[in-house]
PDB file of C-alpha atoms in Angstrom:
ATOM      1  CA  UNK N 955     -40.416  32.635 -23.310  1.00  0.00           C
ATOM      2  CA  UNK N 956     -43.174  32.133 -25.650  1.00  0.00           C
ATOM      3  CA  UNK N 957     -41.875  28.527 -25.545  1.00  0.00           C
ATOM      4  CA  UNK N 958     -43.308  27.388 -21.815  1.00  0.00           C
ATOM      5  CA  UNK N 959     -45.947  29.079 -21.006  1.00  0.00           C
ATOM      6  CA  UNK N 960     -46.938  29.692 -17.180  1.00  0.00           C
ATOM      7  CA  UNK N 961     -50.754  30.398 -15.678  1.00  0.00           C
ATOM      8  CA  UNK N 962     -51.276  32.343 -13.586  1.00  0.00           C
ATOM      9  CA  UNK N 963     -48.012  34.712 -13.092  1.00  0.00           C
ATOM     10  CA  UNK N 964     -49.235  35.696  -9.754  1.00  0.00           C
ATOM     11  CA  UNK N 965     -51.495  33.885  -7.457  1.00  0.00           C
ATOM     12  CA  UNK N 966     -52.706  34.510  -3.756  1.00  0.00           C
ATOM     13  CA  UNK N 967     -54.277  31.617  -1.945  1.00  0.00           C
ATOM     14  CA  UNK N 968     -55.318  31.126   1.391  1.00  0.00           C
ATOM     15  CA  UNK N 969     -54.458  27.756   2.954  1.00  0.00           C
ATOM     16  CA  UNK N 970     -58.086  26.416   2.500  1.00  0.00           C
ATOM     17  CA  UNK N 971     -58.257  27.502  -1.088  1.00  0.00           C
ATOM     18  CA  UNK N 972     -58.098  24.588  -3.986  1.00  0.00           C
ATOM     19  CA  UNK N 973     -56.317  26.128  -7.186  1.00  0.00           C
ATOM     20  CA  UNK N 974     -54.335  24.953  -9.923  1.00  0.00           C
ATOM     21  CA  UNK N 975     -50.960  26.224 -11.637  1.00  0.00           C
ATOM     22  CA  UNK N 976     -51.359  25.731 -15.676  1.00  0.00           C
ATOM     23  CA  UNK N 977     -48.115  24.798 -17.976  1.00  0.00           C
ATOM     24  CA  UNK N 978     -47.808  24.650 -21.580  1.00  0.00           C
ATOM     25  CA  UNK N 979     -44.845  24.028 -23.845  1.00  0.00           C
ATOM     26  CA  UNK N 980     -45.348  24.560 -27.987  1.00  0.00           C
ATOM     27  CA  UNK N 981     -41.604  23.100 -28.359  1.00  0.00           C
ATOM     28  CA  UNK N 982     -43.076  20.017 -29.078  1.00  0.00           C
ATOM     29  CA  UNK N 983     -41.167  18.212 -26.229  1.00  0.00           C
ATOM     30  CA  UNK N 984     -41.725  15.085 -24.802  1.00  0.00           C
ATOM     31  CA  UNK N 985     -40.482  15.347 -20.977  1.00  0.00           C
ATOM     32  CA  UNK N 986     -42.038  18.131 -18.597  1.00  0.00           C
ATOM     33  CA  UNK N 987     -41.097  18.905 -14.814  1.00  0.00           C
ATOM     34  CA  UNK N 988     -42.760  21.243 -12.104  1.00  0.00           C
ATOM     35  CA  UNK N 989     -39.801  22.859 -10.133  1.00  0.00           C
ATOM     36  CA  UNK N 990     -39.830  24.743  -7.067  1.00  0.00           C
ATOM     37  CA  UNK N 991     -37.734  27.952  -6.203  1.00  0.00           C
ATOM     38  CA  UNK N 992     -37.398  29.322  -3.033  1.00  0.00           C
ATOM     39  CA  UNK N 993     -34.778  31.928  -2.042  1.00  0.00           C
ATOM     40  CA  UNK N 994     -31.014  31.146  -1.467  1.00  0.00           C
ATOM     41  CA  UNK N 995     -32.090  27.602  -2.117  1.00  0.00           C
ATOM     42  CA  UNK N 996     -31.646  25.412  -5.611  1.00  0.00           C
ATOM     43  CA  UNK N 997     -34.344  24.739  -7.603  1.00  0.00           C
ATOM     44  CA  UNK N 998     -36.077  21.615  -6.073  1.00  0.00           C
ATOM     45  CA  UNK N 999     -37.518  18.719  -8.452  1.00  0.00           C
ATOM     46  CA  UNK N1000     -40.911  18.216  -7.744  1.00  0.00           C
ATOM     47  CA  UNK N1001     -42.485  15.949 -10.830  1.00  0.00           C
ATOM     48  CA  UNK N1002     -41.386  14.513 -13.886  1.00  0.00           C
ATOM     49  CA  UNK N1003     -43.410  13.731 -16.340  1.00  0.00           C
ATOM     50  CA  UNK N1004     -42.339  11.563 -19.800  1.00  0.00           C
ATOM     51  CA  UNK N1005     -44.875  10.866 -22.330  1.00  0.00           C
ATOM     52  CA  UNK N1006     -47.747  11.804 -20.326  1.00  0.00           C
ATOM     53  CA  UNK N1007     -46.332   9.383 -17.418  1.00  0.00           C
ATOM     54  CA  UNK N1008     -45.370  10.821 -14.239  1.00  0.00           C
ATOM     55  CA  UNK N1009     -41.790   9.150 -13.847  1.00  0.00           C
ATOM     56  CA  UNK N1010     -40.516  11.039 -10.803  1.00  0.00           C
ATOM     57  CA  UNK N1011     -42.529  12.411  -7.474  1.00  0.00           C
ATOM     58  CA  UNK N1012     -39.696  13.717  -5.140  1.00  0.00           C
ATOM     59  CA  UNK N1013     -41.664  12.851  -1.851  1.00  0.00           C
ATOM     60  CA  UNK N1014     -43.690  16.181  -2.931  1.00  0.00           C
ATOM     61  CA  UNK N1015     -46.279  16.331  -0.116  1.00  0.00           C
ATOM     62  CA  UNK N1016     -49.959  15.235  -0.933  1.00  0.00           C
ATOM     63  CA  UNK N1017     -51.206  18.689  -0.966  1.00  0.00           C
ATOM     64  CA  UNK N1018     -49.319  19.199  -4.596  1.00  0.00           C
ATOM     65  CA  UNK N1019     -50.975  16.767  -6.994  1.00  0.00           C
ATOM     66  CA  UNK N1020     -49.545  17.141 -10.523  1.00  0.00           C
ATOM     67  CA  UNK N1021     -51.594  16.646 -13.676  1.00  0.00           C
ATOM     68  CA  UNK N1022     -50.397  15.660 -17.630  1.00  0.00           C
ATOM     69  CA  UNK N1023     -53.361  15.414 -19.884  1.00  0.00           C
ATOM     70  CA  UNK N1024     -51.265  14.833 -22.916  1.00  0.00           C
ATOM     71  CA  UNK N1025     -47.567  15.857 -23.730  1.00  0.00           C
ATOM     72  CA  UNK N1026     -48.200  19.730 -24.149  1.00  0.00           C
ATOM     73  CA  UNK N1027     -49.954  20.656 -20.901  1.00  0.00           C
ATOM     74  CA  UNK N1028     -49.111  20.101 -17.040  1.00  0.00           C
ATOM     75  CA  UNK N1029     -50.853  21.017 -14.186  1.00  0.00           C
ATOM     76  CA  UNK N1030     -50.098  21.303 -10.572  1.00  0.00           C
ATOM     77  CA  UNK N1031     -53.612  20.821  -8.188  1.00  0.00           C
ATOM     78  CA  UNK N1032     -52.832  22.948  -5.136  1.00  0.00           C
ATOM     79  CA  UNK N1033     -54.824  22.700  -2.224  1.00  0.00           C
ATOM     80  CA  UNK N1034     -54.747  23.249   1.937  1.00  0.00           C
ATOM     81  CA  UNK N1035     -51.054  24.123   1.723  1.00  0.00           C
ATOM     82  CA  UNK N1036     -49.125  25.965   4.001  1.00  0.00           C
ATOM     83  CA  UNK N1037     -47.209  29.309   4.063  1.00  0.00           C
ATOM     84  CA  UNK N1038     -43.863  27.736   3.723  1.00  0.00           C
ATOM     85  CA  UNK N1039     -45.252  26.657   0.045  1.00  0.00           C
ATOM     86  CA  UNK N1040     -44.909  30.199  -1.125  1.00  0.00           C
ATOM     87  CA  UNK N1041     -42.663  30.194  -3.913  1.00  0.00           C
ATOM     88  CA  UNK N1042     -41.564  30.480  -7.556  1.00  0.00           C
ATOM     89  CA  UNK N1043     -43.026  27.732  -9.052  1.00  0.00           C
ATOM     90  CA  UNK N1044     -41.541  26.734 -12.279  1.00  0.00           C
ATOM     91  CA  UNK N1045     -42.430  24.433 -15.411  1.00  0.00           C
ATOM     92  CA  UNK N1046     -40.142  23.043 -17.626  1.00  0.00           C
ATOM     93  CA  UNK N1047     -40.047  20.985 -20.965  1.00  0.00           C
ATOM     94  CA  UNK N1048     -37.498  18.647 -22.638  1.00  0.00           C
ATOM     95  CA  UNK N1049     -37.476  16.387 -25.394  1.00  0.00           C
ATOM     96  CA  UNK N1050     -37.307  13.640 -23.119  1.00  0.00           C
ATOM     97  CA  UNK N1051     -34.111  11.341 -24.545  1.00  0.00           C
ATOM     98  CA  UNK N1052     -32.929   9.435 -21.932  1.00  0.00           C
ATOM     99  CA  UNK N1053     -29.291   9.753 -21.243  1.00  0.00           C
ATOM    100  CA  UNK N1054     -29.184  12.451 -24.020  1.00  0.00           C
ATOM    101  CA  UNK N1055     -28.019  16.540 -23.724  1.00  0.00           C
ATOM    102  CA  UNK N1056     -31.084  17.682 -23.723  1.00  0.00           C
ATOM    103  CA  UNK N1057     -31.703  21.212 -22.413  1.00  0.00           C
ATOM    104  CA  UNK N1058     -34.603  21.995 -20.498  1.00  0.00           C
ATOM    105  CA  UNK N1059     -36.494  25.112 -21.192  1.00  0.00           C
ATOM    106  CA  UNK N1060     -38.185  26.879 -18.505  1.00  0.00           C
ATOM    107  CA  UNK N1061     -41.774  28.891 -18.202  1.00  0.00           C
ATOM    108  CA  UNK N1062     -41.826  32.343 -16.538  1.00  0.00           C
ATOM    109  CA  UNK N1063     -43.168  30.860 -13.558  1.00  0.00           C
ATOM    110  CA  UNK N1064     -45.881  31.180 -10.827  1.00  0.00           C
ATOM    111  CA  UNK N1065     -45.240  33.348  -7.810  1.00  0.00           C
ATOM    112  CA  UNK N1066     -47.214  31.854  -5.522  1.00  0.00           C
ATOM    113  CA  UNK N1067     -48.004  32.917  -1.586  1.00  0.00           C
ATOM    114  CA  UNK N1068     -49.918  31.148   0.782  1.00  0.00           C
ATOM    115  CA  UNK N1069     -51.634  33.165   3.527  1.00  0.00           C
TER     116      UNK N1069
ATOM    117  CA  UNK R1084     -22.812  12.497  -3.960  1.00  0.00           C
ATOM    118  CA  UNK R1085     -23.462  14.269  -7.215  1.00  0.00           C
ATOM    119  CA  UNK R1086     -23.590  17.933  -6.915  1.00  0.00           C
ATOM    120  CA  UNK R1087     -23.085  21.654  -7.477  1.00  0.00           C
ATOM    121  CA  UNK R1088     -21.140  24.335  -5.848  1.00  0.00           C
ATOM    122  CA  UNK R1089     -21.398  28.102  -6.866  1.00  0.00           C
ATOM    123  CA  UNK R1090     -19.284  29.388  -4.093  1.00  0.00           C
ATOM    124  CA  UNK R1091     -20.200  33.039  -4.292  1.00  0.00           C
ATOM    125  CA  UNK R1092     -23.300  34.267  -2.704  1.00  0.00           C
ATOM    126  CA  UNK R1093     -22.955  37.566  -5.573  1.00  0.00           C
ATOM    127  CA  UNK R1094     -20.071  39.159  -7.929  1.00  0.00           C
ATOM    128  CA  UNK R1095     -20.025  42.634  -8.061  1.00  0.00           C
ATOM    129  CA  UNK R1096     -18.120  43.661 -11.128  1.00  0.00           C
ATOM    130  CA  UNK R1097     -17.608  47.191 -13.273  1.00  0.00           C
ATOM    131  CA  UNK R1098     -19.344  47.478 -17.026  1.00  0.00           C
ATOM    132  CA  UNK R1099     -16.961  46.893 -19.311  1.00  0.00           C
ATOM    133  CA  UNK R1100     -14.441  44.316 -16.884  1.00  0.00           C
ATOM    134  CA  UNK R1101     -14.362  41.136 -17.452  1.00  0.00           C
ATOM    135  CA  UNK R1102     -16.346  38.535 -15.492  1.00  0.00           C
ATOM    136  CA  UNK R1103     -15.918  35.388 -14.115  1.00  0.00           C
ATOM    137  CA  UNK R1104     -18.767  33.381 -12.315  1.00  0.00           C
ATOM    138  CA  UNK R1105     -17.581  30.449 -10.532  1.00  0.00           C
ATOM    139  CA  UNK R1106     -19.434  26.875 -10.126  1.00  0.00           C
ATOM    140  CA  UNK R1107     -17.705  23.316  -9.786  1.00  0.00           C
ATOM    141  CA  UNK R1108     -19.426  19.508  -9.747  1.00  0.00           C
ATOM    142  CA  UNK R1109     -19.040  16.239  -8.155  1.00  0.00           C
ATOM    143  CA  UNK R1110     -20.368  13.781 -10.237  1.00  0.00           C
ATOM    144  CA  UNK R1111     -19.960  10.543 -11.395  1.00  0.00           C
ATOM    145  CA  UNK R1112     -19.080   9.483 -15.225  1.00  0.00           C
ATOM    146  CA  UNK R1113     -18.695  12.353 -17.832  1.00  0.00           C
ATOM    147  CA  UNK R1114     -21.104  15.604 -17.004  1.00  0.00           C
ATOM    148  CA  UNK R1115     -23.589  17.377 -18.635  1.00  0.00           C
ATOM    149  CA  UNK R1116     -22.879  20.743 -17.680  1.00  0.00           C
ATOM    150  CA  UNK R1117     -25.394  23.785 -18.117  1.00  0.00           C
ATOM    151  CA  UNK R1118     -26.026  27.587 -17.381  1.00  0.00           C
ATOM    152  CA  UNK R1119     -28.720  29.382 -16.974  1.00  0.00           C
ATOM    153  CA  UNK R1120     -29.667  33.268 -16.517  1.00  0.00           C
ATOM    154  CA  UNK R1121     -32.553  34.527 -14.302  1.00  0.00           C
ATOM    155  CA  UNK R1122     -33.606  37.563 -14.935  1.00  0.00           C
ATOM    156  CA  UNK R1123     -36.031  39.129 -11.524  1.00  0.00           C
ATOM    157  CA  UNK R1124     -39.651  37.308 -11.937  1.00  0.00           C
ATOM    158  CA  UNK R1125     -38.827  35.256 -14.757  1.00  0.00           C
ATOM    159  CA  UNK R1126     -37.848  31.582 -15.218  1.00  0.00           C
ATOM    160  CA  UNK R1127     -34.599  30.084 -16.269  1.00  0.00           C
ATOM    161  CA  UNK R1128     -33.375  31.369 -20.020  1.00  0.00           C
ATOM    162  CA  UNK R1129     -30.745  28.633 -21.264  1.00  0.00           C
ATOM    163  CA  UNK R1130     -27.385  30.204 -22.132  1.00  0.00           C
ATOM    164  CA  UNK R1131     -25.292  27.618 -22.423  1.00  0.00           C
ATOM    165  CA  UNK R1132     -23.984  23.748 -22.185  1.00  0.00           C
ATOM    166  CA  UNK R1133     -20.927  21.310 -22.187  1.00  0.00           C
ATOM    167  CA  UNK R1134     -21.505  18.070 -23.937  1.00  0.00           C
ATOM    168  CA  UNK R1135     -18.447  16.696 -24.920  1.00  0.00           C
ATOM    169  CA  UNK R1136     -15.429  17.971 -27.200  1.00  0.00           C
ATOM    170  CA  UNK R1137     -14.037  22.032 -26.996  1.00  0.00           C
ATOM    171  CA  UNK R1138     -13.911  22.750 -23.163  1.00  0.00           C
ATOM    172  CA  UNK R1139     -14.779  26.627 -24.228  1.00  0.00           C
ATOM    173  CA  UNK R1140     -18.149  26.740 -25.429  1.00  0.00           C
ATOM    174  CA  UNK R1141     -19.729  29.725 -26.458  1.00  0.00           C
ATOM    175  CA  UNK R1142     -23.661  30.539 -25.733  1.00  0.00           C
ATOM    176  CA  UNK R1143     -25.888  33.589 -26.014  1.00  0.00           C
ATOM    177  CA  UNK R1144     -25.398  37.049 -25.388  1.00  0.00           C
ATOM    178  CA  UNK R1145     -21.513  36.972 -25.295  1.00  0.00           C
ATOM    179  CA  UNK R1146     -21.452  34.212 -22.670  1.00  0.00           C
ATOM    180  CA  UNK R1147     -19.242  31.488 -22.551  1.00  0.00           C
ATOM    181  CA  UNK R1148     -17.803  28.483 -19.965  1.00  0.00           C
ATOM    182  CA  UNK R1149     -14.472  26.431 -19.715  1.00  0.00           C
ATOM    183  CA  UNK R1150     -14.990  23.083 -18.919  1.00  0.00           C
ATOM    184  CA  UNK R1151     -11.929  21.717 -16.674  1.00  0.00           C
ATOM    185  CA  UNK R1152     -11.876  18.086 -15.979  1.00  0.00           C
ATOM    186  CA  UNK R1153      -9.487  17.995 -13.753  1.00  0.00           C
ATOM    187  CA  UNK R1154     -10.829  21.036 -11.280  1.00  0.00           C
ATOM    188  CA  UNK R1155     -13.911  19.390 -11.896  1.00  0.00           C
ATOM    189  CA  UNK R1156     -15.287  22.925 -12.995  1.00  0.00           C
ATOM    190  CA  UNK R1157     -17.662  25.132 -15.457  1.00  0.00           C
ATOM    191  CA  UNK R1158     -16.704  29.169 -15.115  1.00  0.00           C
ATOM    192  CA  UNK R1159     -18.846  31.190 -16.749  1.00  0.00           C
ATOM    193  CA  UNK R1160     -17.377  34.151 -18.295  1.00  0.00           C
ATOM    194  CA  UNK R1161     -18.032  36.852 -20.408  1.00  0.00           C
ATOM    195  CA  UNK R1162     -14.926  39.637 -21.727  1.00  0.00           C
ATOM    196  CA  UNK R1163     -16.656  42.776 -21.402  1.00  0.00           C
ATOM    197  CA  UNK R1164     -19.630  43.217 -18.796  1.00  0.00           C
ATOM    198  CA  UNK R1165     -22.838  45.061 -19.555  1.00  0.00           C
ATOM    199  CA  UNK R1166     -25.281  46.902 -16.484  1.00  0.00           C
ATOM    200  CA  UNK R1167     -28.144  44.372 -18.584  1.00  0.00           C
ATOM    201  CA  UNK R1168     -26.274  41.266 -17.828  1.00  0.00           C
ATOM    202  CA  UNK R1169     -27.468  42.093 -13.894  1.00  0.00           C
ATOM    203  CA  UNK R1170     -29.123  38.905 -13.108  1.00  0.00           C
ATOM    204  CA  UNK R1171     -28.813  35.708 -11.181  1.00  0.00           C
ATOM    205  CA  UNK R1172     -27.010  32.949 -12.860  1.00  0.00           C
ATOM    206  CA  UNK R1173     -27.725  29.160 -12.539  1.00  0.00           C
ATOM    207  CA  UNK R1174     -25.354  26.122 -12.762  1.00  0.00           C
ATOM    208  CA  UNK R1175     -26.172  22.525 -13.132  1.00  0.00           C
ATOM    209  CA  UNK R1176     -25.090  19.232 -14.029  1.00  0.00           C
ATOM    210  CA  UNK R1177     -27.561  16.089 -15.754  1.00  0.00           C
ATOM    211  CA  UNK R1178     -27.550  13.367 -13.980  1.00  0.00           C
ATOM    212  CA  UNK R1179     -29.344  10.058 -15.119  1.00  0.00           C
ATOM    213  CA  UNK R1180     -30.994   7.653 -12.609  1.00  0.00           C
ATOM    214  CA  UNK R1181     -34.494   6.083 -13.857  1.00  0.00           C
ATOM    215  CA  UNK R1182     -34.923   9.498 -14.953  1.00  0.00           C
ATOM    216  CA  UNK R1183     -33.114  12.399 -16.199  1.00  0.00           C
ATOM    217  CA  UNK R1184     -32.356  15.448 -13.421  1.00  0.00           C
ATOM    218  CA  UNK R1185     -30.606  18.546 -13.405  1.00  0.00           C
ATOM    219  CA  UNK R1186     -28.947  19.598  -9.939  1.00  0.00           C
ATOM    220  CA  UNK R1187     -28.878  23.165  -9.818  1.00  0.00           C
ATOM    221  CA  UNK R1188     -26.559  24.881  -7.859  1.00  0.00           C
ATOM    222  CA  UNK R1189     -28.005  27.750  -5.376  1.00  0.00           C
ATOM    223  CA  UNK R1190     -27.310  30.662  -8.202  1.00  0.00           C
ATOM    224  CA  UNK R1191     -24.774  33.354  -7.958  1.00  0.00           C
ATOM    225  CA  UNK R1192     -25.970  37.556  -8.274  1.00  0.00           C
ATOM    226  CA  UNK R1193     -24.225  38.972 -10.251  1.00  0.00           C
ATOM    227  CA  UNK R1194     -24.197  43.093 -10.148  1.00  0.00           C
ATOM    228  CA  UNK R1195     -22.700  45.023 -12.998  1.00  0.00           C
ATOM    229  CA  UNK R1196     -22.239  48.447 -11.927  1.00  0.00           C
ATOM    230  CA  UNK R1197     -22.397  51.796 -14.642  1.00  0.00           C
TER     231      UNK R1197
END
């Protein structure tokens, strides 16, 4: 895992609370994604990010506003969200060739809970 | 609609069996076809994917998955279960609009009892 990293592994907010989730991936990759994980469900697409471009927002509500300073680091900008936000939020990296195999590798994750 | 079924909620299977862990796909053109492990609190760990070519492919930790075209399926399988392969395990299929995606499917448990 010492691929993706994930910041924090554990976070408590309340819903007024403005805090950010911190990703970065050493693998040199070109393509990263924020996921969500909730129980029983499949892991939900929020961004995609290619070359530092955001190139997919899943109708992700306005509270969640993602971040890509350059091609190594994402962020996700939390702020007034709502208990049914608490999660497993996940970061992922690929190298970003369109149409091609590539895997994506996955961070530990952010457990987040929204009071 | 492109998709991905793991029909089984959790497998509950003796160390040393066999196991199977189903998941099939609806999708469009050829697939990309992936799993992953989850181990509890941790992300995703890649263990293995269909490109093309041998329908068995072989991935980490004694893992591997038979692609079948026409069932339209991807069992993961593995000859002799271990209590440390306990875990929840993750199917999906790439699919390529203006961007690249993964569908996952909802996971399957999978218990390995001593």
């Amino acid at each position: 895992e010492t691929g993706v990293t994930q910041t924090p592994r554990h976070l408590v907010m309340g819903m007024t609370n403005k805090k950010s989730l911190k990703c970065e991936q050493h693998l040199g990759h070109n393509a990263m994604y924020w996921y969500k994980q909730s129980a029983k469900k499949p892991l939900e697409l929020m961004f995609v990010y290619s070359l530092e471009e955001r190139v997919e927002n899943n109708s992700v509500p306005s509270r969640f506003s993602p971040e890509c300073p350059n091609s190594s680091h994402l962020f996700l900008h939390l702020h007034t969200l709502q208990p049914e936000d608490s999660a497993l939020y996940l970061c992922a990296s690929s190298q970003g060739r369109r149409g091609g195999p590539d895997t994506q590798y996955f961070g530990p994750g952010t457990r987040l809970t929204v009071l | 609609a492109q998709s991905v079924a793991q029909p089984e909620d959790q497998v509950n299977v003796a160390e040393g069996n066999p196991l199977t862990v189903k998941c099939t796909y609806s999708v469009s053109g050829n697939p990309y076809l992936f799993w992953y492990v989850q181990y509890p609190n941790r992300g995703l760990q890649f263990l293995l994917k269909y490109i093309t070519g041998d329908n068995l492919v072989k991935g980490s930790y004694g893992f591997e998955a038979e692609f079948n075209k026409s069932q339209t399926s991807f069992h993961l399988k593995k000859p002799s279960a271990l209590v440390s392969d306990s875990a929840l395990y993750v199917c999906a299929v790439r699919v390529y609009y203006n961007t690249d995606k993964l569908i996952f499917g909802t996971g399957t448990r999978l218990q390995v009892f001593p």
